[in-house]
Coordinates of C-alpha atoms and ligand atoms in Angstrom, one line a residue:
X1 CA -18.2 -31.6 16.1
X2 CA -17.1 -28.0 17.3
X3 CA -17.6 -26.6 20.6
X4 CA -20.0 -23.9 21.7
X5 CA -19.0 -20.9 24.2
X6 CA -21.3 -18.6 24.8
X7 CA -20.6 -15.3 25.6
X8 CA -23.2 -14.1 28.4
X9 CA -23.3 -10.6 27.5
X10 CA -27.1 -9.8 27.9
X11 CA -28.6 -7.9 24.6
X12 CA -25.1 -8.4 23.4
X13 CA -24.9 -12.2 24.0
X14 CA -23.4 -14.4 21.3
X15 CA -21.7 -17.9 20.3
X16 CA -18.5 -18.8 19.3
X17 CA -17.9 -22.1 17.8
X18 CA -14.3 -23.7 17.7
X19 CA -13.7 -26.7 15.4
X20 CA -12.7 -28.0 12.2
X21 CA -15.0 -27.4 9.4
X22 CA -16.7 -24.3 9.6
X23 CA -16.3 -22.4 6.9
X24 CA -17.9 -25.3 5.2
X25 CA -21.0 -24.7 7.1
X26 CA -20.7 -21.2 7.2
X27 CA -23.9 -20.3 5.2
X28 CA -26.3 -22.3 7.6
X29 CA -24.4 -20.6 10.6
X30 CA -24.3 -17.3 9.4
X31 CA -27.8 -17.0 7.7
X32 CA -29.9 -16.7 11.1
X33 CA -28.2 -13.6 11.3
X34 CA -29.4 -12.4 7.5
X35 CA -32.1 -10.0 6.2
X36 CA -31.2 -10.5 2.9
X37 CA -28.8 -13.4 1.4
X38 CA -25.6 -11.0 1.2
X39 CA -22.4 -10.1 3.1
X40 CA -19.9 -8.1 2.7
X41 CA -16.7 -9.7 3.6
X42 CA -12.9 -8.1 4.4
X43 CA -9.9 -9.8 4.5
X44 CA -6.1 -9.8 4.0
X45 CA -4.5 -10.4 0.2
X46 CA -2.9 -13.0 2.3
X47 CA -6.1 -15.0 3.7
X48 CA -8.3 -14.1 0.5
X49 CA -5.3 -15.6 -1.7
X50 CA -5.9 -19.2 0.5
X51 CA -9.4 -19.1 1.7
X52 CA -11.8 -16.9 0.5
X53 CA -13.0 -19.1 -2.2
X54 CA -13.8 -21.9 0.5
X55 CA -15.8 -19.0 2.6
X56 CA -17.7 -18.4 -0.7
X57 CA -18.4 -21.8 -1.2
X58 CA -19.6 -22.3 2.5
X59 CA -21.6 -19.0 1.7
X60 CA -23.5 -20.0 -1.3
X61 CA -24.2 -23.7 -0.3
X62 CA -27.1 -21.4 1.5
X63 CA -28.1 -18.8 -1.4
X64 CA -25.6 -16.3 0.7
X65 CA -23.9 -13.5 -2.1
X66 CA -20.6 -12.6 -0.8
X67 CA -18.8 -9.2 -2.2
X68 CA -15.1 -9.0 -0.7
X69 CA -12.4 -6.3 0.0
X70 CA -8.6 -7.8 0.9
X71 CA -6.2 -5.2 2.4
X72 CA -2.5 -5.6 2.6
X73 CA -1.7 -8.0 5.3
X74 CA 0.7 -6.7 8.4
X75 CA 0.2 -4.3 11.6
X76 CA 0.4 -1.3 9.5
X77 CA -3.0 -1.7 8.2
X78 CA -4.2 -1.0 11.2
X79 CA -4.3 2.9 10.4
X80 CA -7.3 6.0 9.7
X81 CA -6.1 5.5 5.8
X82 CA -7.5 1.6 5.9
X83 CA -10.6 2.1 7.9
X84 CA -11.4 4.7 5.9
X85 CA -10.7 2.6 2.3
X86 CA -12.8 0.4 4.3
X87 CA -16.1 2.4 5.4
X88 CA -15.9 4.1 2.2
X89 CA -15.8 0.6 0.4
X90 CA -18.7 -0.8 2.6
X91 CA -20.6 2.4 1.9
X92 CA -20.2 1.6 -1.4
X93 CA -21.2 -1.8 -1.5
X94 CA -24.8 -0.7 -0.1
X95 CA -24.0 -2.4 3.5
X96 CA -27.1 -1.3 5.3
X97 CA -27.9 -1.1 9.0
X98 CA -29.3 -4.5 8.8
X99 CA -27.4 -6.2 7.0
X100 CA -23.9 -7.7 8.3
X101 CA -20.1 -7.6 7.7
X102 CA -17.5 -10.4 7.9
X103 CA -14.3 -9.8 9.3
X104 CA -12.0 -12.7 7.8
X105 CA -8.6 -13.0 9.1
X106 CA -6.0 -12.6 12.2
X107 CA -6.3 -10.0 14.6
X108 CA -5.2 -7.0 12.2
X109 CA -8.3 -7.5 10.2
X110 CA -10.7 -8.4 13.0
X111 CA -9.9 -5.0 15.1
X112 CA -10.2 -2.9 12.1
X113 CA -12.9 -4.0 10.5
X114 CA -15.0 -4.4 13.9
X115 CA -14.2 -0.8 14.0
X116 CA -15.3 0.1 10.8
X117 CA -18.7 -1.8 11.9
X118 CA -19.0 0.0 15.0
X119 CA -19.1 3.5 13.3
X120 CA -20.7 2.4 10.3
X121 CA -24.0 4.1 9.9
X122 CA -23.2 4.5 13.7
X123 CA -23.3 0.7 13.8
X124 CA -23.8 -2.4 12.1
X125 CA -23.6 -6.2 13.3
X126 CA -20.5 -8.5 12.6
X127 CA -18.9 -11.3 12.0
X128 CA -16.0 -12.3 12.8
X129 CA -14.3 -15.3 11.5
X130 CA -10.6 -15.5 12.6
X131 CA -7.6 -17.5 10.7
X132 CA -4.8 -17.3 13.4
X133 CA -4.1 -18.9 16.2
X134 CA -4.3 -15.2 18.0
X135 CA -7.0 -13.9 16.9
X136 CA -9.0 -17.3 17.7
X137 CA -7.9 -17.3 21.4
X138 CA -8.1 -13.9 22.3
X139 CA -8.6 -10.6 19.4
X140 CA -11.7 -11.9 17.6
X141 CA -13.7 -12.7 21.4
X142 CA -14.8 -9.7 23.6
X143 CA -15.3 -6.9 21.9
X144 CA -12.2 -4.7 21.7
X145 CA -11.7 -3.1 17.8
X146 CA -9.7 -0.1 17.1
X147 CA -6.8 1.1 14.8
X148 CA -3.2 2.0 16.0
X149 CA -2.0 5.9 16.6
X150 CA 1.3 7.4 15.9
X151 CA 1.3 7.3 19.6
X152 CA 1.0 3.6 20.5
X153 CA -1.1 0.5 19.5
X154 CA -5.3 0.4 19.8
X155 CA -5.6 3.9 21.0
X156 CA -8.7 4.8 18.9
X157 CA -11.1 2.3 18.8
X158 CA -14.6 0.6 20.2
X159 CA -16.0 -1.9 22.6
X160 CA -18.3 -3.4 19.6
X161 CA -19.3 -7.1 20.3
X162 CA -19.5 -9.4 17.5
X163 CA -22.8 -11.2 16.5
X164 CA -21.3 -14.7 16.5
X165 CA -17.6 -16.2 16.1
X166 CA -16.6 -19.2 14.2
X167 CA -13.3 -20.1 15.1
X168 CA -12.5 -23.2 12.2
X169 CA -9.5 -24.7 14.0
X170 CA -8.8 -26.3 9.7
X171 CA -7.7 -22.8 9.3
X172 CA -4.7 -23.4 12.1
X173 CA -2.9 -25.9 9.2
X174 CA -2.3 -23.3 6.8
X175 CA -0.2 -20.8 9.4
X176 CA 3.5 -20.2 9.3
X177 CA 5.3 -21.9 12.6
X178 CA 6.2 -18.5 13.9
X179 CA 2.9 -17.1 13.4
X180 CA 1.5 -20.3 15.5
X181 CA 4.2 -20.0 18.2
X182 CA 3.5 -16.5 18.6
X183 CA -0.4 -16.9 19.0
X184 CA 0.2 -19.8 21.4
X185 CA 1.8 -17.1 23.7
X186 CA -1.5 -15.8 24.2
X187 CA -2.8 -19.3 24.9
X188 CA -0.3 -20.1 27.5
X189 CA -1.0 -16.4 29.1
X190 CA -4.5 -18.2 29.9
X191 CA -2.7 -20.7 32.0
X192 CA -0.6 -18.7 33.7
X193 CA -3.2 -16.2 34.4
X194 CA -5.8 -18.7 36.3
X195 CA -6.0 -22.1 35.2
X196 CA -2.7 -24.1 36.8
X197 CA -4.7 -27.5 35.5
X198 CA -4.7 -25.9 32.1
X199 CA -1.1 -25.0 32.5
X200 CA -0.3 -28.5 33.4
X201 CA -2.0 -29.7 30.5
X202 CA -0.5 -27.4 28.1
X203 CA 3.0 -28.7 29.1
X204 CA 2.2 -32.3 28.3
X205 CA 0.4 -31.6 25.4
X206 CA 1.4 -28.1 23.7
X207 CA 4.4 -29.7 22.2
X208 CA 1.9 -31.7 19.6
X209 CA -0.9 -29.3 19.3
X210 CA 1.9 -27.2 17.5
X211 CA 3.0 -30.2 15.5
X212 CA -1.0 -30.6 13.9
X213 CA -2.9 -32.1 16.6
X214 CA -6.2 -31.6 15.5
X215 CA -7.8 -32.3 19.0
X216 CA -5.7 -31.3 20.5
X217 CA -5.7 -27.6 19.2
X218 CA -9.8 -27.7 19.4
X219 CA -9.0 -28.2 23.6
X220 CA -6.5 -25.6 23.5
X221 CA -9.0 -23.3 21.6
X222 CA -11.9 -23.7 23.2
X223 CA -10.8 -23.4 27.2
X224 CA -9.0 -20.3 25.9
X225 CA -12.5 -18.9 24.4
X226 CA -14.1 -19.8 27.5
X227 CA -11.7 -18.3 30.2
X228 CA -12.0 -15.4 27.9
X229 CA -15.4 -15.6 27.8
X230 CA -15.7 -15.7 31.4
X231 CA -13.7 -12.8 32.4
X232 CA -15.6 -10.2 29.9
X233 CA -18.8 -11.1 30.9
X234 CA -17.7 -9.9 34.4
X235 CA -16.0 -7.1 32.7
X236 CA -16.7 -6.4 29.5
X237 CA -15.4 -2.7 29.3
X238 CA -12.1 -3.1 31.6
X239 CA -13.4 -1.5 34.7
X240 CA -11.2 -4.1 36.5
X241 CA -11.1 -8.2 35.9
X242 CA -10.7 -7.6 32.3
X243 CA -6.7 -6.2 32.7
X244 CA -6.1 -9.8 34.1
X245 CA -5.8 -10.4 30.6
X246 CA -3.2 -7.9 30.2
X247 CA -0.5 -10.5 31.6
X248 CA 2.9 -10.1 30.1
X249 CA 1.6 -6.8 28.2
X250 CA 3.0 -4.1 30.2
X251 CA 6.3 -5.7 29.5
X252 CA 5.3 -7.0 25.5
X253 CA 3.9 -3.7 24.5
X254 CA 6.9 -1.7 25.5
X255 CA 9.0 -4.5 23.6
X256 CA 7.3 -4.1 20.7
X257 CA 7.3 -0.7 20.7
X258 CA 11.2 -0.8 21.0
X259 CA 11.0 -2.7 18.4
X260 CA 9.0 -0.6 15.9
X261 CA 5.8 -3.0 15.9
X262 CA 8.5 -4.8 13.1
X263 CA 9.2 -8.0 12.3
X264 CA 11.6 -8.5 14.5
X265 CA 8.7 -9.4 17.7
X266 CA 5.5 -10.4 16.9
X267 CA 2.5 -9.5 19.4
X268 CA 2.3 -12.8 20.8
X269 CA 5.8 -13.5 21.3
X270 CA 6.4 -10.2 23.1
X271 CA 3.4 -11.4 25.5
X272 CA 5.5 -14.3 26.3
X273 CA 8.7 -12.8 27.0
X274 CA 6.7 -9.8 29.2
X275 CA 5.0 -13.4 30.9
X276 CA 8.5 -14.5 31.6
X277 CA 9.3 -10.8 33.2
X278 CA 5.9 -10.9 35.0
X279 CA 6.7 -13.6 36.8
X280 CA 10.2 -12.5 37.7
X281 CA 8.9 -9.5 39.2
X282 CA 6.5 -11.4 41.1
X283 CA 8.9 -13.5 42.3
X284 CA 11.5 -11.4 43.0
X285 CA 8.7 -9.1 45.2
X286 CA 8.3 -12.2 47.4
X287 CA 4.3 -12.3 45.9
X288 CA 5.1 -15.8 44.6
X289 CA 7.5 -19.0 44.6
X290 CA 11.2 -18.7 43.7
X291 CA 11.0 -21.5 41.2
X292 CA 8.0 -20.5 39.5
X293 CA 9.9 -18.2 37.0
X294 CA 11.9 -20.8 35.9
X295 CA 9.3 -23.3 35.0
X296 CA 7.2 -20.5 33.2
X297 CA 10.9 -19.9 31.3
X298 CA 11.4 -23.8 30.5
X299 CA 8.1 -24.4 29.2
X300 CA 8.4 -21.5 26.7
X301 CA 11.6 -22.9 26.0
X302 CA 10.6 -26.3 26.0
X303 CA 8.3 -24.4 23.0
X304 CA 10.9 -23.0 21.1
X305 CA 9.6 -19.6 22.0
X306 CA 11.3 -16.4 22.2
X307 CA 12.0 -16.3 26.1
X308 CA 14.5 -13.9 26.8
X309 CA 15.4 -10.2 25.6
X310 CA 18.7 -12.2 24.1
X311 CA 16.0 -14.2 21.9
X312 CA 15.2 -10.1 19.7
X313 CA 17.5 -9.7 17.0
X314 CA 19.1 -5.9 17.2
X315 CA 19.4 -3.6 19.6
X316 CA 17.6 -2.5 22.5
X317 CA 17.2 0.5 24.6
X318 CA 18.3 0.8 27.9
X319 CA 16.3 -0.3 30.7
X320 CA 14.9 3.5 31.7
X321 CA 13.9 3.7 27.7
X322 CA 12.3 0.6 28.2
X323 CA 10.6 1.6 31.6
X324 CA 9.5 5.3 29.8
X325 CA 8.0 3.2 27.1
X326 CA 6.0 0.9 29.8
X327 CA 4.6 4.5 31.0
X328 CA 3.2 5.2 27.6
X329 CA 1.2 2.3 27.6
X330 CA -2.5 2.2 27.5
X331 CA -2.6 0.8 31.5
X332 CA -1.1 3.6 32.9
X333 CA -3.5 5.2 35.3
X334 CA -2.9 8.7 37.4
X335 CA 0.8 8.6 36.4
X336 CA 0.4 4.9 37.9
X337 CA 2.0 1.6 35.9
X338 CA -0.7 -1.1 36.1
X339 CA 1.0 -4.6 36.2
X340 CA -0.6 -8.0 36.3
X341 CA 1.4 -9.9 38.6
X342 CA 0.9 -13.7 40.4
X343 CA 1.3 -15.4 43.5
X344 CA 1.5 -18.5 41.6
X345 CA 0.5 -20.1 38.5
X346 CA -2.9 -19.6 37.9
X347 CA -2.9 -17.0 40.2
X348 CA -2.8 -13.6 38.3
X349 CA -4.1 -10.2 40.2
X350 CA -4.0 -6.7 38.8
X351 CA -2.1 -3.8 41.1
X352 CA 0.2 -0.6 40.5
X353 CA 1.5 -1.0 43.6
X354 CA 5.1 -2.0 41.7
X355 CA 8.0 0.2 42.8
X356 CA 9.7 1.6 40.0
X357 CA 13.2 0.1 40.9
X358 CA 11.9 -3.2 40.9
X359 CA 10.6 -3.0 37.2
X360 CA 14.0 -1.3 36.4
X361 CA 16.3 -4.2 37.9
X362 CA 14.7 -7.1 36.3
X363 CA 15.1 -4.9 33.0
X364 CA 18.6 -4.1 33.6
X365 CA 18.9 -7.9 34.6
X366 CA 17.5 -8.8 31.6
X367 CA 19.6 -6.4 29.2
X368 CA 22.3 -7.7 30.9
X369 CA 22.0 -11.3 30.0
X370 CA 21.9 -10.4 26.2
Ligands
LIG401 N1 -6.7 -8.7 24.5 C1 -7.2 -8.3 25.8 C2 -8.6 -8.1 25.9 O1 -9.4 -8.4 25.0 O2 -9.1 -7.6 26.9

């Protein structure tokens, strides 16, 4: 049985389903959607390699021809030389206005190639069927596609809704601990960001939704979808609501950054140290309880998560280089740093009223500890 969310976006309204088998039944989802019985389908070498052939299968159990393009897997195909192979391929391929495009993979493949959809013959619907953890809690729902600049992550891009989402929680089984870990850094952000019941739960019961816990996961899933779900139909283009899903981001993204978008910090798990340093700053701002850092800290820990800026391998800039970084981010607004901070778990607001020397201490606190 899967769960349905649906996403209340008027002309742009569509489902996502979370559960186990549904790239079995993805011929009868998808074909609703069909003018003709044919897809085009991108993916990573990496997700073809271990599931294309079941997508096929699902496919053609409903008379639905699949031809496929798999790009190199990794952040750095995120770039104008992809999306170009890509649009050129699809071009090639014959995909028509009416017809639609599957984007098959994590969160890499679902923000380009919803890009490439959105400019394609100045737009064509999609698909998207995501394989991580990441990209089925949060990349693959709402909208957001795009391609990284020299100058910092998802600066070109489109708000371009999918047509429907089937988030197969089987394809959770086949992902590399890490990979989970980091993608469950986005799940706990959900919590923390305005569900403390949903927080509470996840302590008692994250431990063994990362160890297989097949129901588990589909609950994890699904309230993620739905919170998610909930705040872009208030604000699907980030006019305000929407940045409440920025928590731990302001931080993550300058992180990463200082990390070289490497190996060395994965999206999600800079999103959980920058939820860590969120909450820090809140509390040390008097906006919410002393203690409430510290259990944020020691259920990550309690997760085996990267917590603290002693957890990334290497060096780090200094705590202004981090701070300039922070400025370069995408939530900057008149000169102004946009944080999420909280008065309390669950209890996330959006403000740039954040003095500069505040952001710096916890950083230099932070350095320090390494
Ligand atoms: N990943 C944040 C958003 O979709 O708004």
């Amino acid at each position: 049985m899967s769960n349905i969310i649906h996403v209340p976006l008027g002309a742009r309204a569509y489902d996502v389903l979370v559960g186990p088998g549904l790239l079995v039944q993805s011929g009868t989802l998808i074909a609703p959607l069909l003018r003709r019985p044919r897809v085009a389908v991108v993916t990573d070498e990496a997700v073809g390699a271990l599931h294309l052939d079941a997508l096929r299968s699902g496919l053609a159990a409903s008379g639905i021809e699949l031809t496929s393009l798999a790009l190199p897997p990794g952040e750095a195909t995120k770039c104008w030389v992809q999306l170009e192979r890509t649009t050129e391929w699809l071009l090639e391929a014959q995909i028509e206005r009416g017809d639609v495009v599957i984007a098959f993979g994590g969160g890499v493949i679902g923000d380009l190639v919803g890009f490439a959809a959105a400019i394609l013959r100045r737009g064509v619907r999609f698909v998207q069927i995501p394989t991580s953890l990441l990209a089925q809690v949060d990349s693959s729902v709402g909208g957001k596609t795009g391609i990284n600049s020299s100058r910092g992550k998802n600066l070109i891009g489109a708000f371009h809704q999918p047509s429907l989402v089937l988030a197969d929680t089987d394809m959770l089984a086949t992902m590399k601990n890490r990979d989970f870990l980091a993608g469950y850094g986005e799940v706990v952000k959900y919590g923390l960001l305005g569900d403390a019941a949903f927080f509470d739960w996840l302590e008692g019961h994250a431990p063994s939704m990362a160890a297989g816990d097949v129901d588990a996961r589909i609950y994890a899933v699904s309230r993620s979808v739905q919170m998610k779900a909930d705040i872009v139909a208030r604000d699907e283009t980030e006019q305000g609501d929407r940045a409440l899903l920025n928590l731990g981001h302001t931080f993550g993204h300058a992180l990463e950054a200082a990390t070289g978008y490497s190996g060395r910090l994965l999206h999600g798990e800079g999103v959980a140290i920058g939820c860590a340093l969120a909450f820090e700053l809140s509390a040390r701002l008097g906006l919410c309880p002393q203690e409430t850092p510290s259990r944020v800290r020691a259920h990550l820990t309690n997760m085996n998560m990267k917590v603290d800026l002693s957890d990334i391998e290497g060096d780090l800039p200094d705590a202004n280089a981090l701070l300039a970084l922070m400025a370069q981010d995408k939530k900057v607004q008149e000169g102004k740093l946009h944080f999420v901070l909280a008065r309390d778990i669950g209890e996330a607001f959006v403000t740039s009223d954040v003095p500069h020397d505040a952001v710096l201490s916890v950083l230099q606190d932070a350095l320090a500890s390494r």
